[in-house]
Amino acid sequence: MDLGLEELMPRLLPVDDCDLTEDFDPTVPPRTPQEYLKRVQIEAARCPDVVVAQIDPKKLRKKQTVNVSLSRCHPAPEGYSPTLKWQQQQVANFSAVRQSLTKHRNHWRSQHLDSNVSMPKSEDEEGWKKFCLGERVYSEIDAVSDNENLGVDYIKVGFPPLLSIVSRMNQATVTSVLEYLISWFGEKKFTPELGRWLYALLACLEKPLLPEAHSLIRQLARRCSEVRALEENKNEEQISALNLIICLVSRYFDQRDLADEPP
């Protein structure tokens, strides 16, 4: 080994020259510690200073798939980008809702739920999707039966995020249900039922955000921007709802890199 390199890379186990028998054979298993260390020295001396990888250039010419994660949101369709004043007003309204919820949480938690309200357990993903969205949306049933009774069947249309319901949800449940609905939204269309629950869960989300909640709301904002960009009919009501969620995630929860730039 080069002396200069030796000075830069001192041996961790320096071995002095030792008296080995004349019949020492480095190809056979060592019998003593001295023989073992001597064999290591010999093998190290045989290693080349530079090793060049053999790469087949034909493999590099083949098409390669690269997955790029979108960090920012898709811009709003032309003519639908929310103004800064509108965004600031939504943040102010949302902040007032959160303050009211915090102030009256204990009151609403003490209220009795109707007999038909059975909240799923925190880990019951399918149960929460049906509870929030209803069997029609969850099962993607568009037709309405002619034999329906008068009144609202919450099993079919989903339970709204009543204060008496969301006030009973701790932070672990809020985060779990938010994750379930965002997962569902990742492959399904946006619905009013989904929008109401997303707004309510965001209102229940405590700051500072836990890492898992931080990741979830960013995922939600990006998904909203994707759906908004693909909106063919330019449904103004739906675009406004998607704008609202993106606005709250970016401007209230301080994810400014996801914010819509005012027109």
mmCIF file of C-alpha atoms in Angstrom:
data_model
loop_
_atom_site.group_PDB
_atom_site.id
_atom_site.type_symbol
_atom_site.label_atom_id
_atom_site.label_comp_id
_atom_site.label_asym_id
_atom_site.label_seq_id
_atom_site.Cartn_x
_atom_site.Cartn_y
_atom_site.Cartn_z
ATOM 1 C CA MET A 1 0.000 0.000 0.000
ATOM 2 C CA ASP A 2 1.211 3.513 -0.843
ATOM 3 C CA LEU A 3 2.881 5.182 2.167
ATOM 4 C CA GLY A 4 0.922 8.426 1.714
ATOM 5 C CA LEU A 5 -2.355 6.533 1.633
ATOM 6 C CA GLU A 6 -1.251 4.550 4.643
ATOM 7 C CA GLU A 7 -0.791 7.771 6.603
ATOM 8 C CA LEU A 8 -4.291 8.964 5.619
ATOM 9 C CA MET A 9 -5.849 5.606 6.398
ATOM 10 C CA PRO A 10 -4.046 4.109 9.397
ATOM 11 C CA ARG A 11 -4.659 0.467 10.055
ATOM 12 C CA LEU A 12 -7.128 -0.177 12.850
ATOM 13 C CA LEU A 13 -5.387 -3.453 13.678
ATOM 14 C CA PRO A 14 -1.679 -2.892 13.006
ATOM 15 C CA VAL A 15 0.216 -6.156 12.827
ATOM 16 C CA ASP A 16 3.946 -6.328 13.320
ATOM 17 C CA ASP A 17 5.972 -8.804 11.393
ATOM 18 C CA CYS A 18 5.627 -12.084 13.189
ATOM 19 C CA ASP A 19 7.660 -15.238 13.002
ATOM 20 C CA LEU A 20 5.626 -17.657 10.955
ATOM 21 C CA THR A 21 6.714 -21.143 10.173
ATOM 22 C CA GLU A 22 8.256 -21.785 6.803
ATOM 23 C CA ASP A 23 5.370 -24.029 5.835
ATOM 24 C CA PHE A 24 2.792 -21.167 6.243
ATOM 25 C CA ASP A 25 0.199 -21.559 3.512
ATOM 26 C CA PRO A 26 -2.198 -18.572 3.085
ATOM 27 C CA THR A 27 -4.661 -20.727 1.153
ATOM 28 C CA VAL A 28 -5.567 -22.927 4.095
ATOM 29 C CA PRO A 29 -7.652 -21.858 7.098
ATOM 30 C CA PRO A 30 -5.514 -20.002 9.690
ATOM 31 C CA ARG A 31 -4.520 -21.867 12.824
ATOM 32 C CA THR A 32 -3.416 -18.913 14.972
ATOM 33 C CA PRO A 33 -4.414 -15.226 15.312
ATOM 34 C CA GLN A 34 -1.114 -14.216 13.702
ATOM 35 C CA GLU A 35 -1.804 -16.388 10.656
ATOM 36 C CA TYR A 36 -5.317 -14.962 10.342
ATOM 37 C CA LEU A 37 -4.151 -11.329 10.406
ATOM 38 C CA LYS A 38 -1.295 -12.088 8.023
ATOM 39 C CA ARG A 39 -3.752 -13.650 5.612
ATOM 40 C CA VAL A 40 -5.941 -10.515 5.776
ATOM 41 C CA GLN A 41 -2.918 -8.378 4.933
ATOM 42 C CA ILE A 42 -2.061 -10.534 1.942
ATOM 43 C CA GLU A 43 -5.652 -10.416 0.608
ATOM 44 C CA ALA A 44 -5.814 -6.633 1.076
ATOM 45 C CA ALA A 45 -2.555 -6.176 -0.832
ATOM 46 C CA ARG A 46 -4.008 -8.101 -3.771
ATOM 47 C CA CYS A 47 -7.050 -5.801 -4.076
ATOM 48 C CA PRO A 48 -6.832 -3.306 -6.963
ATOM 49 C CA ASP A 49 -6.645 0.380 -6.117
ATOM 50 C CA VAL A 50 -9.452 1.216 -8.547
ATOM 51 C CA VAL A 51 -12.452 -0.938 -9.473
ATOM 52 C CA VAL A 52 -14.471 -0.190 -12.616
ATOM 53 C CA ALA A 53 -18.036 -1.471 -12.908
ATOM 54 C CA GLN A 54 -18.882 -3.297 -16.113
ATOM 55 C CA ILE A 55 -22.105 -1.731 -17.468
ATOM 56 C CA ASP A 56 -24.002 -3.018 -20.467
ATOM 57 C CA PRO A 57 -24.844 0.144 -22.516
ATOM 58 C CA LYS A 58 -27.697 -1.717 -24.241
ATOM 59 C CA LYS A 59 -29.625 -1.791 -20.969
ATOM 60 C CA LEU A 60 -29.300 1.963 -20.600
ATOM 61 C CA ARG A 61 -30.894 2.542 -23.989
ATOM 62 C CA LYS A 62 -34.088 0.782 -22.973
ATOM 63 C CA LYS A 63 -37.052 2.883 -21.932
ATOM 64 C CA GLN A 64 -37.074 3.503 -18.230
ATOM 65 C CA THR A 65 -40.048 4.397 -16.026
ATOM 66 C CA VAL A 66 -39.535 7.249 -13.618
ATOM 67 C CA ASN A 67 -42.137 8.048 -10.967
ATOM 68 C CA VAL A 68 -42.148 11.735 -10.049
ATOM 69 C CA SER A 69 -44.117 12.827 -6.997
ATOM 70 C CA LEU A 70 -45.989 16.090 -7.527
ATOM 71 C CA SER A 71 -45.114 18.372 -4.636
ATOM 72 C CA ARG A 72 -47.320 21.309 -5.591
ATOM 73 C CA CYS A 73 -50.976 21.577 -6.506
ATOM 74 C CA HIS A 74 -52.311 21.757 -10.032
ATOM 75 C CA PRO A 75 -53.357 25.331 -10.807
ATOM 76 C CA ALA A 76 -57.060 26.116 -10.858
ATOM 77 C CA PRO A 77 -58.811 26.085 -14.254
ATOM 78 C CA GLU A 78 -58.665 29.411 -16.039
ATOM 79 C CA GLY A 79 -61.209 31.785 -14.575
ATOM 80 C CA TYR A 80 -61.725 29.733 -11.387
ATOM 81 C CA SER A 81 -58.680 30.683 -9.333
ATOM 82 C CA PRO A 82 -59.878 32.116 -5.991
ATOM 83 C CA THR A 83 -58.953 35.679 -5.103
ATOM 84 C CA LEU A 84 -56.745 36.405 -2.119
ATOM 85 C CA LYS A 85 -59.623 38.246 -0.426
ATOM 86 C CA TRP A 86 -61.864 35.198 -0.793
ATOM 87 C CA GLN A 87 -59.199 32.921 0.635
ATOM 88 C CA GLN A 88 -58.590 35.211 3.603
ATOM 89 C CA GLN A 89 -62.335 35.327 4.335
ATOM 90 C CA GLN A 90 -62.570 31.520 4.273
ATOM 91 C CA VAL A 91 -59.671 31.245 6.696
ATOM 92 C CA ALA A 92 -61.348 33.726 9.041
ATOM 93 C CA ASN A 93 -64.662 31.827 8.890
ATOM 94 C CA PHE A 94 -62.897 28.522 9.477
ATOM 95 C CA SER A 95 -60.992 29.909 12.443
ATOM 96 C CA ALA A 96 -64.284 31.072 14.006
ATOM 97 C CA VAL A 97 -65.795 27.599 13.513
ATOM 98 C CA ARG A 98 -62.822 25.985 15.235
ATOM 99 C CA GLN A 99 -62.999 28.368 18.170
ATOM 100 C CA SER A 100 -66.716 27.733 18.615
ATOM 101 C CA LEU A 101 -66.172 23.978 18.427
ATOM 102 C CA THR A 102 -63.466 24.109 21.084
ATOM 103 C CA LYS A 103 -65.585 26.317 23.343
ATOM 104 C CA HIS A 104 -68.702 24.156 23.185
ATOM 105 C CA ARG A 105 -67.129 20.720 22.759
ATOM 106 C CA ASN A 106 -67.962 19.527 26.276
ATOM 107 C CA HIS A 107 -71.587 20.624 25.903
ATOM 108 C CA TRP A 108 -72.105 18.800 22.619
ATOM 109 C CA ARG A 109 -70.258 15.744 23.874
ATOM 110 C CA SER A 110 -72.741 15.429 26.727
ATOM 111 C CA GLN A 111 -75.740 15.420 24.380
ATOM 112 C CA HIS A 112 -77.422 12.082 23.771
ATOM 113 C CA LEU A 113 -77.157 10.626 20.292
ATOM 114 C CA ASP A 114 -80.253 9.421 18.491
ATOM 115 C CA SER A 115 -80.935 5.723 18.820
ATOM 116 C CA ASN A 116 -80.079 5.144 15.148
ATOM 117 C CA VAL A 117 -76.575 6.654 15.499
ATOM 118 C CA SER A 118 -73.967 3.980 16.094
ATOM 119 C CA MET A 119 -70.449 5.360 15.693
ATOM 120 C CA PRO A 120 -67.949 2.772 14.358
ATOM 121 C CA LYS A 121 -64.798 1.908 16.235
ATOM 122 C CA SER A 122 -61.727 3.958 15.321
ATOM 123 C CA GLU A 123 -60.079 1.096 13.408
ATOM 124 C CA ASP A 124 -63.216 0.188 11.395
ATOM 125 C CA GLU A 125 -62.318 1.755 8.028
ATOM 126 C CA GLU A 126 -65.238 0.369 6.029
ATOM 127 C CA GLY A 127 -67.648 1.195 8.830
ATOM 128 C CA TRP A 128 -66.575 4.842 8.888
ATOM 129 C CA LYS A 129 -66.771 5.189 5.101
ATOM 130 C CA LYS A 130 -70.371 3.940 5.139
ATOM 131 C CA PHE A 131 -71.195 6.039 8.224
ATOM 132 C CA CYS A 132 -69.933 9.285 6.659
ATOM 133 C CA LEU A 133 -70.819 8.788 3.013
ATOM 134 C CA GLY A 134 -73.853 6.530 3.209
ATOM 135 C CA GLU A 135 -74.441 3.275 1.420
ATOM 136 C CA ARG A 136 -75.474 5.007 -1.810
ATOM 137 C CA VAL A 137 -72.233 6.926 -2.267
ATOM 138 C CA TYR A 138 -70.077 4.154 -0.794
ATOM 139 C CA SER A 139 -71.650 1.528 -3.057
ATOM 140 C CA GLU A 140 -72.005 4.017 -5.976
ATOM 141 C CA ILE A 141 -75.761 3.513 -6.293
ATOM 142 C CA ASP A 142 -77.301 6.346 -8.312
ATOM 143 C CA ALA A 143 -80.906 5.171 -8.599
ATOM 144 C CA VAL A 144 -83.411 6.119 -5.907
ATOM 145 C CA SER A 145 -85.993 3.550 -4.915
ATOM 146 C CA ASP A 146 -89.624 4.544 -5.441
ATOM 147 C CA ASN A 147 -90.622 2.689 -2.292
ATOM 148 C CA GLU A 148 -88.651 4.867 0.071
ATOM 149 C CA ASN A 149 -90.456 6.145 3.124
ATOM 150 C CA LEU A 150 -90.716 9.842 3.777
ATOM 151 C CA GLY A 151 -87.882 11.227 5.867
ATOM 152 C CA VAL A 152 -84.142 10.764 5.747
ATOM 153 C CA ASP A 153 -82.549 7.347 5.926
ATOM 154 C CA TYR A 154 -79.079 8.156 7.245
ATOM 155 C CA ILE A 155 -77.911 4.606 6.684
ATOM 156 C CA LYS A 156 -78.340 5.220 2.953
ATOM 157 C CA VAL A 157 -77.326 8.876 2.695
ATOM 158 C CA GLY A 158 -74.744 8.972 5.484
ATOM 159 C CA PHE A 159 -74.751 10.749 8.821
ATOM 160 C CA PRO A 160 -73.860 14.439 8.673
ATOM 161 C CA PRO A 161 -70.916 15.600 10.820
ATOM 162 C CA LEU A 162 -73.131 16.800 13.653
ATOM 163 C CA LEU A 163 -71.433 18.538 16.578
ATOM 164 C CA SER A 164 -72.754 15.838 18.884
ATOM 165 C CA ILE A 165 -70.867 13.288 16.752
ATOM 166 C CA VAL A 166 -67.547 15.005 15.987
ATOM 167 C CA SER A 167 -67.234 16.240 19.592
ATOM 168 C CA ARG A 168 -66.989 12.611 20.682
ATOM 169 C CA MET A 169 -64.039 11.909 18.376
ATOM 170 C CA ASN A 170 -60.551 12.120 19.904
ATOM 171 C CA GLN A 171 -57.540 13.145 17.814
ATOM 172 C CA ALA A 172 -56.603 9.568 16.973
ATOM 173 C CA THR A 173 -60.099 8.924 15.599
ATOM 174 C CA VAL A 174 -60.178 12.245 13.731
ATOM 175 C CA THR A 175 -56.877 11.402 12.041
ATOM 176 C CA SER A 176 -57.965 7.839 11.249
ATOM 177 C CA VAL A 177 -61.300 8.870 9.704
ATOM 178 C CA LEU A 178 -59.549 11.614 7.727
ATOM 179 C CA GLU A 179 -57.146 8.991 6.395
ATOM 180 C CA TYR A 180 -60.020 6.650 5.460
ATOM 181 C CA LEU A 181 -61.895 9.336 3.536
ATOM 182 C CA ILE A 182 -58.792 10.645 1.766
ATOM 183 C CA SER A 183 -57.968 7.076 0.748
ATOM 184 C CA TRP A 184 -61.495 6.672 -0.643
ATOM 185 C CA PHE A 185 -61.281 10.044 -2.410
ATOM 186 C CA GLY A 186 -58.034 8.970 -4.043
ATOM 187 C CA GLU A 187 -59.992 6.701 -6.382
ATOM 188 C CA LYS A 188 -63.511 8.130 -6.284
ATOM 189 C CA LYS A 189 -65.266 11.344 -7.256
ATOM 190 C CA PHE A 190 -65.879 14.306 -4.985
ATOM 191 C CA THR A 191 -69.339 14.424 -3.397
ATOM 192 C CA PRO A 192 -71.124 16.900 -1.091
ATOM 193 C CA GLU A 193 -71.176 14.251 1.649
ATOM 194 C CA LEU A 194 -67.417 13.879 1.415
ATOM 195 C CA GLY A 195 -66.890 17.647 1.365
ATOM 196 C CA ARG A 196 -68.918 18.200 4.539
ATOM 197 C CA TRP A 197 -66.979 15.563 6.456
ATOM 198 C CA LEU A 198 -63.589 16.748 5.234
ATOM 199 C CA TYR A 199 -64.394 20.285 6.386
ATOM 200 C CA ALA A 200 -65.587 19.039 9.785
ATOM 201 C CA LEU A 201 -62.553 16.812 10.340
ATOM 202 C CA LEU A 202 -60.189 19.640 9.428
ATOM 203 C CA ALA A 203 -62.039 21.799 11.956
ATOM 204 C CA CYS A 204 -61.401 19.151 14.616
ATOM 205 C CA LEU A 205 -57.721 18.735 13.769
ATOM 206 C CA GLU A 206 -55.537 20.193 16.503
ATOM 207 C CA LYS A 207 -52.449 22.317 15.891
ATOM 208 C CA PRO A 208 -49.523 21.828 15.842
ATOM 209 C CA LEU A 209 -50.094 19.000 13.416
ATOM 210 C CA LEU A 210 -48.710 15.549 14.055
ATOM 211 C CA PRO A 211 -46.485 14.234 11.217
ATOM 212 C CA GLU A 212 -49.144 11.806 9.963
ATOM 213 C CA ALA A 213 -51.796 14.559 9.892
ATOM 214 C CA HIS A 214 -49.373 16.897 8.112
ATOM 215 C CA SER A 215 -48.831 14.316 5.371
ATOM 216 C CA LEU A 216 -52.564 13.561 5.080
ATOM 217 C CA ILE A 217 -53.747 17.125 4.543
ATOM 218 C CA ARG A 218 -51.066 17.756 1.927
ATOM 219 C CA GLN A 219 -52.207 14.616 0.138
ATOM 220 C CA LEU A 220 -55.789 15.888 0.375
ATOM 221 C CA ALA A 221 -54.966 19.290 -1.123
ATOM 222 C CA ARG A 222 -53.093 17.748 -4.045
ATOM 223 C CA ARG A 223 -55.955 15.341 -4.729
ATOM 224 C CA CYS A 224 -58.441 18.229 -4.696
ATOM 225 C CA SER A 225 -56.297 20.069 -7.225
ATOM 226 C CA GLU A 226 -56.170 16.994 -9.472
ATOM 227 C CA VAL A 227 -59.949 16.580 -9.440
ATOM 228 C CA ARG A 228 -60.413 20.310 -10.005
ATOM 229 C CA ALA A 229 -58.092 20.301 -13.016
ATOM 230 C CA LEU A 230 -59.985 17.376 -14.572
ATOM 231 C CA GLU A 231 -63.424 18.907 -13.987
ATOM 232 C CA GLU A 232 -64.916 18.846 -17.486
ATOM 233 C CA ASN A 233 -68.276 20.468 -16.834
ATOM 234 C CA LYS A 234 -66.726 23.263 -14.752
ATOM 235 C CA ASN A 235 -69.298 22.792 -11.993
ATOM 236 C CA GLU A 236 -68.843 26.080 -10.162
ATOM 237 C CA GLU A 237 -70.221 24.745 -6.863
ATOM 238 C CA GLN A 238 -67.877 21.760 -6.871
ATOM 239 C CA ILE A 239 -64.830 23.797 -7.903
ATOM 240 C CA SER A 240 -65.616 26.251 -5.110
ATOM 241 C CA ALA A 241 -65.715 23.381 -2.587
ATOM 242 C CA LEU A 242 -62.375 22.061 -3.821
ATOM 243 C CA ASN A 243 -60.915 25.581 -3.725
ATOM 244 C CA LEU A 244 -62.062 25.854 -0.114
ATOM 245 C CA ILE A 245 -60.284 22.693 1.027
ATOM 246 C CA ILE A 246 -57.069 23.676 -0.768
ATOM 247 C CA CYS A 247 -57.330 27.125 0.801
ATOM 248 C CA LEU A 248 -57.718 25.772 4.343
ATOM 249 C CA VAL A 249 -54.868 23.291 4.003
ATOM 250 C CA SER A 250 -52.496 25.819 2.492
ATOM 251 C CA ARG A 251 -53.355 29.024 4.327
ATOM 252 C CA TYR A 252 -54.793 27.969 7.684
ATOM 253 C CA PHE A 253 -52.505 24.981 8.247
ATOM 254 C CA ASP A 254 -49.502 26.851 6.819
ATOM 255 C CA GLN A 255 -48.788 24.681 3.775
ATOM 256 C CA ARG A 256 -48.138 27.811 1.709
ATOM 257 C CA ASP A 257 -46.395 26.022 -1.141
ATOM 258 C CA LEU A 258 -49.773 24.433 -2.001
ATOM 259 C CA ALA A 259 -51.722 27.694 -2.040
ATOM 260 C CA ASP A 260 -53.568 28.993 -5.073
ATOM 261 C CA GLU A 261 -51.961 32.116 -6.432
ATOM 262 C CA PRO A 262 -54.575 34.883 -6.734
ATOM 263 C CA PRO A 263 -55.478 35.892 -10.309
#
